[in-house]
CSV table of C-alpha atoms and ligand atoms in Angstrom, one decimal:
chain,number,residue,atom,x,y,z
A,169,UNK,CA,5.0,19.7,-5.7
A,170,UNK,CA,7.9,17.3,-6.2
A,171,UNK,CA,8.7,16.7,-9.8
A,172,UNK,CA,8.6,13.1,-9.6
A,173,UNK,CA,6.7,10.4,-6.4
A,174,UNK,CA,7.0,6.8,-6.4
A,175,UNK,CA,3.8,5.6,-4.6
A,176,UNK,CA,3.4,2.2,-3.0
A,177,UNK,CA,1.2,0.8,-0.5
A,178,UNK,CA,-0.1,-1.9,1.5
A,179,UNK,CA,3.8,-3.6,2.0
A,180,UNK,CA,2.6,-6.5,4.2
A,181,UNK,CA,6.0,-7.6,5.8
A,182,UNK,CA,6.6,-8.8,2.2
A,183,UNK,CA,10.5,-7.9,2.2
A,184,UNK,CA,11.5,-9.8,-1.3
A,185,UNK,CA,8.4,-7.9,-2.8
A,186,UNK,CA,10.0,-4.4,-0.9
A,187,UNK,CA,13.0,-5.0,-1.9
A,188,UNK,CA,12.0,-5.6,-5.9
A,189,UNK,CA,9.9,-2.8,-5.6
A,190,UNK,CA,12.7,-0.6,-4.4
A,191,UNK,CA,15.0,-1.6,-6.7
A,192,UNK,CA,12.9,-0.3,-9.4
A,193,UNK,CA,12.0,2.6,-8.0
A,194,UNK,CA,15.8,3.5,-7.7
A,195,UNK,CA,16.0,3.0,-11.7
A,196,UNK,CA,13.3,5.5,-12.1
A,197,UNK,CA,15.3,8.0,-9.6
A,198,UNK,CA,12.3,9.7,-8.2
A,199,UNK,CA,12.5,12.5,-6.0
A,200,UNK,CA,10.3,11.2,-3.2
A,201,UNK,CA,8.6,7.6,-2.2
A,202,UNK,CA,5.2,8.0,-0.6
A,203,UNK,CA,3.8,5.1,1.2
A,204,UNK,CA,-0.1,4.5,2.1
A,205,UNK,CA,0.1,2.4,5.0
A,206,UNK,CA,-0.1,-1.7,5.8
A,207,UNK,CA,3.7,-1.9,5.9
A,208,UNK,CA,2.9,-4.9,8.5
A,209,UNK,CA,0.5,-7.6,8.7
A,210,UNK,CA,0.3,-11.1,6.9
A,211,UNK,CA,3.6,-10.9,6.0
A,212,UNK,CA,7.0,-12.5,7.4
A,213,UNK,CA,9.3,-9.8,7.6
A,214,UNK,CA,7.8,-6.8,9.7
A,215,UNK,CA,11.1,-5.5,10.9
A,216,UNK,CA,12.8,-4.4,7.6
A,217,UNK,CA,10.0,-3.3,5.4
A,218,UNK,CA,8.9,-0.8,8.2
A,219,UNK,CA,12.8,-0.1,8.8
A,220,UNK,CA,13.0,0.2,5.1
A,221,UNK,CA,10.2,2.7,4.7
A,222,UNK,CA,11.2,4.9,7.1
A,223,UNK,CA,14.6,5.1,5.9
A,224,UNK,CA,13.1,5.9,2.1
A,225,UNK,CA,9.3,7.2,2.3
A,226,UNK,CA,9.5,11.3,2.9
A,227,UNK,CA,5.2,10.3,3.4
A,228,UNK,CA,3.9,7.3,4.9
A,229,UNK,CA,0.5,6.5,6.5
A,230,UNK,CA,-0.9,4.3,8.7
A,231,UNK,CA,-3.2,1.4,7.9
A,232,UNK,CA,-5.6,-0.6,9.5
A,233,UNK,CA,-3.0,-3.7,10.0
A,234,UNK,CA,-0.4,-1.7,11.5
A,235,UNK,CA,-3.4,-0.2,13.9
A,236,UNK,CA,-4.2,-3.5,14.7
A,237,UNK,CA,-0.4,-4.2,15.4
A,238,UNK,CA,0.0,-1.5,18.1
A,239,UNK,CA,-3.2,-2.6,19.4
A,240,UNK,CA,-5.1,0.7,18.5
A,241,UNK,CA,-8.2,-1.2,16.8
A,242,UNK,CA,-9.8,-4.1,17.9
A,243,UNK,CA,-8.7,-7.4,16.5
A,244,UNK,CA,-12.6,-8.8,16.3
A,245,UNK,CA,-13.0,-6.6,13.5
A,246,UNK,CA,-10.1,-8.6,11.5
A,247,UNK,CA,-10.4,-11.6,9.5
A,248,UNK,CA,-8.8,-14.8,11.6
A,249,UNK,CA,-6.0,-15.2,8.9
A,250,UNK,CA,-5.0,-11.9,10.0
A,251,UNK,CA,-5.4,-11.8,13.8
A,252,UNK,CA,-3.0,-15.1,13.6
A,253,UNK,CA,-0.3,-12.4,11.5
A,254,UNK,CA,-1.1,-9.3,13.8
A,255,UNK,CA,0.0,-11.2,16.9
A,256,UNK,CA,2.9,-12.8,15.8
A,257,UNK,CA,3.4,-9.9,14.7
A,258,UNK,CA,2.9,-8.3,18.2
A,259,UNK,CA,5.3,-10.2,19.6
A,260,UNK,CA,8.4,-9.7,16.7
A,261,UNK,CA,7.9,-6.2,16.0
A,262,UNK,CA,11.0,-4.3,17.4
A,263,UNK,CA,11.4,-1.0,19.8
A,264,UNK,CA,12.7,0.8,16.6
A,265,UNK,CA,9.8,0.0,14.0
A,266,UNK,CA,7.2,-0.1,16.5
A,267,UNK,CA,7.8,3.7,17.3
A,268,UNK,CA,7.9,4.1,14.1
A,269,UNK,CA,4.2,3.0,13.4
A,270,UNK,CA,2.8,4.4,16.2
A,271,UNK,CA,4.4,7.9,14.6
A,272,UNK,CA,2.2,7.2,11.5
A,273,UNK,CA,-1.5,8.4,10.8
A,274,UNK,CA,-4.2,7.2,8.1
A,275,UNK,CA,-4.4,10.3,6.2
A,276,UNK,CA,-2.0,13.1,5.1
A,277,UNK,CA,-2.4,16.3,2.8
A,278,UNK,CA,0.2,18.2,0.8
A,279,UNK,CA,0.2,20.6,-2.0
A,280,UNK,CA,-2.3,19.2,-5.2
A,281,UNK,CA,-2.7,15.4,-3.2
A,282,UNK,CA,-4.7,14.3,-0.4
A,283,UNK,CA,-3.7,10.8,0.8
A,284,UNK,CA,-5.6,7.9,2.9
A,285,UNK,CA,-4.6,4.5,3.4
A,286,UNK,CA,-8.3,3.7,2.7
A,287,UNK,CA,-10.9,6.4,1.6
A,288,UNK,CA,-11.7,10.2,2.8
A,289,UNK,CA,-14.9,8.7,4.0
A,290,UNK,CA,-13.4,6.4,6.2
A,291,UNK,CA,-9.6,6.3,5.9
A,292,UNK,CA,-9.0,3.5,8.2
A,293,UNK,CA,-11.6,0.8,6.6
A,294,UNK,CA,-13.7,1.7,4.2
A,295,UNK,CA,-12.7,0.3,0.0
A,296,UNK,CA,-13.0,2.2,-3.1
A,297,UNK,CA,-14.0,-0.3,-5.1
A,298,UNK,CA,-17.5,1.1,-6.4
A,299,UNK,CA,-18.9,3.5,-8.7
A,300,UNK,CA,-20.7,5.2,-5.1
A,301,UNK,CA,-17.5,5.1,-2.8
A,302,UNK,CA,-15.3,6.7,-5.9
A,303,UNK,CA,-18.4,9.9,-5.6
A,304,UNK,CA,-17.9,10.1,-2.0
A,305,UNK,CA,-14.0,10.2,-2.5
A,306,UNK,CA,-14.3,12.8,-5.0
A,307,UNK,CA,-17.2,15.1,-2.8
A,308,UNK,CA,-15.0,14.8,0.6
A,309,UNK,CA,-12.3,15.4,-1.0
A,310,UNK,CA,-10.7,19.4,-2.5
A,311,UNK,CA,-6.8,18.2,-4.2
A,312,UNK,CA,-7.1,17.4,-7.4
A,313,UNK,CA,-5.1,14.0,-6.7
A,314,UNK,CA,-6.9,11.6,-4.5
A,315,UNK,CA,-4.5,8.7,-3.4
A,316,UNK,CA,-5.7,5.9,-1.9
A,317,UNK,CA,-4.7,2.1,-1.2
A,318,UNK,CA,-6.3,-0.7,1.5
A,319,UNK,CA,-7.8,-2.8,-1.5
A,320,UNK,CA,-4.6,-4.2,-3.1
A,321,UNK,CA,-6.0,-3.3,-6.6
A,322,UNK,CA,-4.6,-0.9,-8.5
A,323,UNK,CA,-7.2,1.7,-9.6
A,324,UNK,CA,-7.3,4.9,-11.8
A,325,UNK,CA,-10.7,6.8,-11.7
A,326,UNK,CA,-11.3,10.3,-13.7
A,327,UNK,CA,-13.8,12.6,-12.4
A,328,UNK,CA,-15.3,15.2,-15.1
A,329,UNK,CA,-18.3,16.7,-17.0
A,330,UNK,CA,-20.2,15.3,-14.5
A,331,UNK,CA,-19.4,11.4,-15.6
A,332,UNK,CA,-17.0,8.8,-13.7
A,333,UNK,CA,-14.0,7.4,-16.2
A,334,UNK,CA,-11.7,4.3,-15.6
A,335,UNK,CA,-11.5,1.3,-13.3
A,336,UNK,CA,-8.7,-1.4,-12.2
A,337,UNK,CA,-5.3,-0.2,-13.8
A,338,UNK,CA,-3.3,-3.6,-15.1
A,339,UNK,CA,0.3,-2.6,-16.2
A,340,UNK,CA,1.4,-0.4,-18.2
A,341,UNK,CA,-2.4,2.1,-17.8
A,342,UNK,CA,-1.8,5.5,-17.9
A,343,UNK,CA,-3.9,8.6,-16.2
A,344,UNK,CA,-3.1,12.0,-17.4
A,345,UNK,CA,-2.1,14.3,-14.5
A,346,UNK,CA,-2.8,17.5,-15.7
A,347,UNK,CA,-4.0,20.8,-13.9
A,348,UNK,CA,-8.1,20.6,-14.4
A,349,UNK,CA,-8.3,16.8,-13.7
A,350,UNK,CA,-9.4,14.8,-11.0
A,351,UNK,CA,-8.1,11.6,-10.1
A,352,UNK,CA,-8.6,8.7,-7.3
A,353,UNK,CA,-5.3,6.3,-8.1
A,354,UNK,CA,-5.0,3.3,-5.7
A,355,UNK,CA,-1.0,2.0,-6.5
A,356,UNK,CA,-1.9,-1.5,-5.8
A,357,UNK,CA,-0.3,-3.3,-3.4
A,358,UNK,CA,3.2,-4.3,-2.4
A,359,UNK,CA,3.3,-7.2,-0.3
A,360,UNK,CA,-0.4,-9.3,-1.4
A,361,UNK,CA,-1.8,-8.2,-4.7
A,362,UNK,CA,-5.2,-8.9,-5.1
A,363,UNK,CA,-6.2,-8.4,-8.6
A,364,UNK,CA,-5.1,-11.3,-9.7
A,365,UNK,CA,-1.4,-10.7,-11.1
A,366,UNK,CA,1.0,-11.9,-8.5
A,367,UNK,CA,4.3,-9.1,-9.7
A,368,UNK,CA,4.4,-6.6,-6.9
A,369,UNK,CA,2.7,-3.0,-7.5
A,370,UNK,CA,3.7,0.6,-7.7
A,371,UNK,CA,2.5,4.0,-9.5
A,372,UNK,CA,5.3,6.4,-10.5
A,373,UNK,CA,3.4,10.0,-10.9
A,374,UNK,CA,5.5,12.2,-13.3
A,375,UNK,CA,4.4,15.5,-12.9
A,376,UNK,CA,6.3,16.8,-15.4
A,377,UNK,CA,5.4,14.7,-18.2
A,378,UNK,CA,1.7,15.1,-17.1
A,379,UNK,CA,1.5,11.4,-16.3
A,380,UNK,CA,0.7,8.9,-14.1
A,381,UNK,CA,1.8,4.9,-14.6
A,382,UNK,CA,0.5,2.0,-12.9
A,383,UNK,CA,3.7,-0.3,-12.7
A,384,UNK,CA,4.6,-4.0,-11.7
A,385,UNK,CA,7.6,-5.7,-10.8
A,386,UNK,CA,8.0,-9.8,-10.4
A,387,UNK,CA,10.0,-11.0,-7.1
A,388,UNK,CA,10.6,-14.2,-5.7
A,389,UNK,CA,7.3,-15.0,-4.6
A,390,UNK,CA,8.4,-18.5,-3.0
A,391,UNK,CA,11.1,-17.0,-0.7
A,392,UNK,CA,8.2,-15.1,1.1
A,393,UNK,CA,6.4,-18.3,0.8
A,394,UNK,CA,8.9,-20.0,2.4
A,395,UNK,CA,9.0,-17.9,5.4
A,396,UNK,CA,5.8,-17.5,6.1
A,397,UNK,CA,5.1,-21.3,6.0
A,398,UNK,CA,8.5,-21.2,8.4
A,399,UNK,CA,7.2,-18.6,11.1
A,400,UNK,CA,4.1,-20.9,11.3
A,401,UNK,CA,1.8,-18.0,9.4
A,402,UNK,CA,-1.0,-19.4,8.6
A,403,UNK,CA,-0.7,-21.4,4.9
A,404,UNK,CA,-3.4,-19.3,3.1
A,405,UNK,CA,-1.6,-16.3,3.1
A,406,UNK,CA,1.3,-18.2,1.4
A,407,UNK,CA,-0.9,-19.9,-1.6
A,408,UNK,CA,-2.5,-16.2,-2.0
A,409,UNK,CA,0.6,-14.7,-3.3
A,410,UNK,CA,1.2,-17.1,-6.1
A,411,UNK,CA,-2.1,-16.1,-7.3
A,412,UNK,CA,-2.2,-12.6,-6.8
A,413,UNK,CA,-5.4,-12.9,-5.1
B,12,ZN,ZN1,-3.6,-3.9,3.3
């Protein structure tokens, strides 16, 4: 297990959220960056953020946006806002980051950590955002360390004596990583948090200080604004970002 992981997810072709992100990852001098999927999708800038990620992420997953992308799920089961993104996307998306997606899958297992872009029930679609689907993570699941993102809210849950412990993880909330625990974090997202605080999300898990920190960073919302509203993306999905929702 690598002393140190930067975690983010769910990157949305937001390239000034990236890019603020990255920055403070870099401060924090981790020894890996592990991303869970949705690097495209919504979002302006598709070609850096997944030329980015594969230049810096040692794991990255899959997620139902890029899917929908390569044309590997059906857009009917999207929401329109984002079957307007997925085929401008389509028809942006690069020889060089397209490969790269279609290199990527929606789950991945290493050492202590099992990973999904969404949940080990359904790692393509399915939220953890209940008491029930948190169980089912937790009884499908072996690793102590259950990563998961898709829902764009940070989360930290604690399984033990037989009770559930935690819920959304604002700033600054720690989980204790130690050896007997179990844990379902979600990072947050990237590119379109939805938990109402607009500052881009990461988690930073420390194993050697036995910790885990849910962490945010503000960007220039308005330059992704900007380009979105230019690309002719539909408006929503610029007013969204300004309210972290
Ligand atoms: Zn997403």
């Amino acid at each position: 297990m690598a002393g140190r992981v930067a975690v983010i997810s769910d990157v949305h072709a937001n390239w000034h959220a990236l890019r603020a992100v990255l920055e403070a990852i870099d401060s924090e001098e981790p020894d890996e960056i592990w991303c869970l999927g949705d690097l495209v999708g919504y979002g302006p800038r598709p070609n850096p953020c997944c030329e980015s990620v594969r230049e810096r992420a040692a794991v990255c997953l899959a997620g139902n946006h890029d899917l929908g992308v390569l044309g590997q799920l059906d857009l009917e089961e999207f929401a329109p806002d984002a079957v307007v993104s997925a085929r401008w996307t389509r028809g942006v998306l690069r020889d060089e980051p397209r490969a790269y997606l279609e290199s990527l899958k929606p789950t991945a297992r290493t050492a202590g950590v099992e990973l999904f872009h969404a949940s080990p029930r359904d790692p393509v679609w399915d939220y953890v955002l209940s008491a029930e689907a948190a169980e089912a993570a937790f009884e499908l699941t072996e690793e102590p360390l259950v990563l998961v993102g898709h829902s764009h809210v940070p989360l930290a849950l604690a399984a033990g004596n037989g009770a559930m412990a935690g819920g959304v993880a604002p700033e600054g909330t720690e989980a204790e990583l130690d050896a007997g625990a179990r844990l379902v974090l979600n990072p947050g997202s990237v590119g379109q948090p939805r938990d109402g605080d607009p500052r881009a999300a990461w988690l930073l898990l420390d194993y050697g200080a036995g910790r885990a920190s849910f962490r945010r960073v503000a960007y220039p919302v308005e330059r992704t604004q900007e380009e979105i509203r230019e690309r002719g993306l539909p408006d929503a999905l610029a007013e969204r970002l300004a309210r972290g929702i």
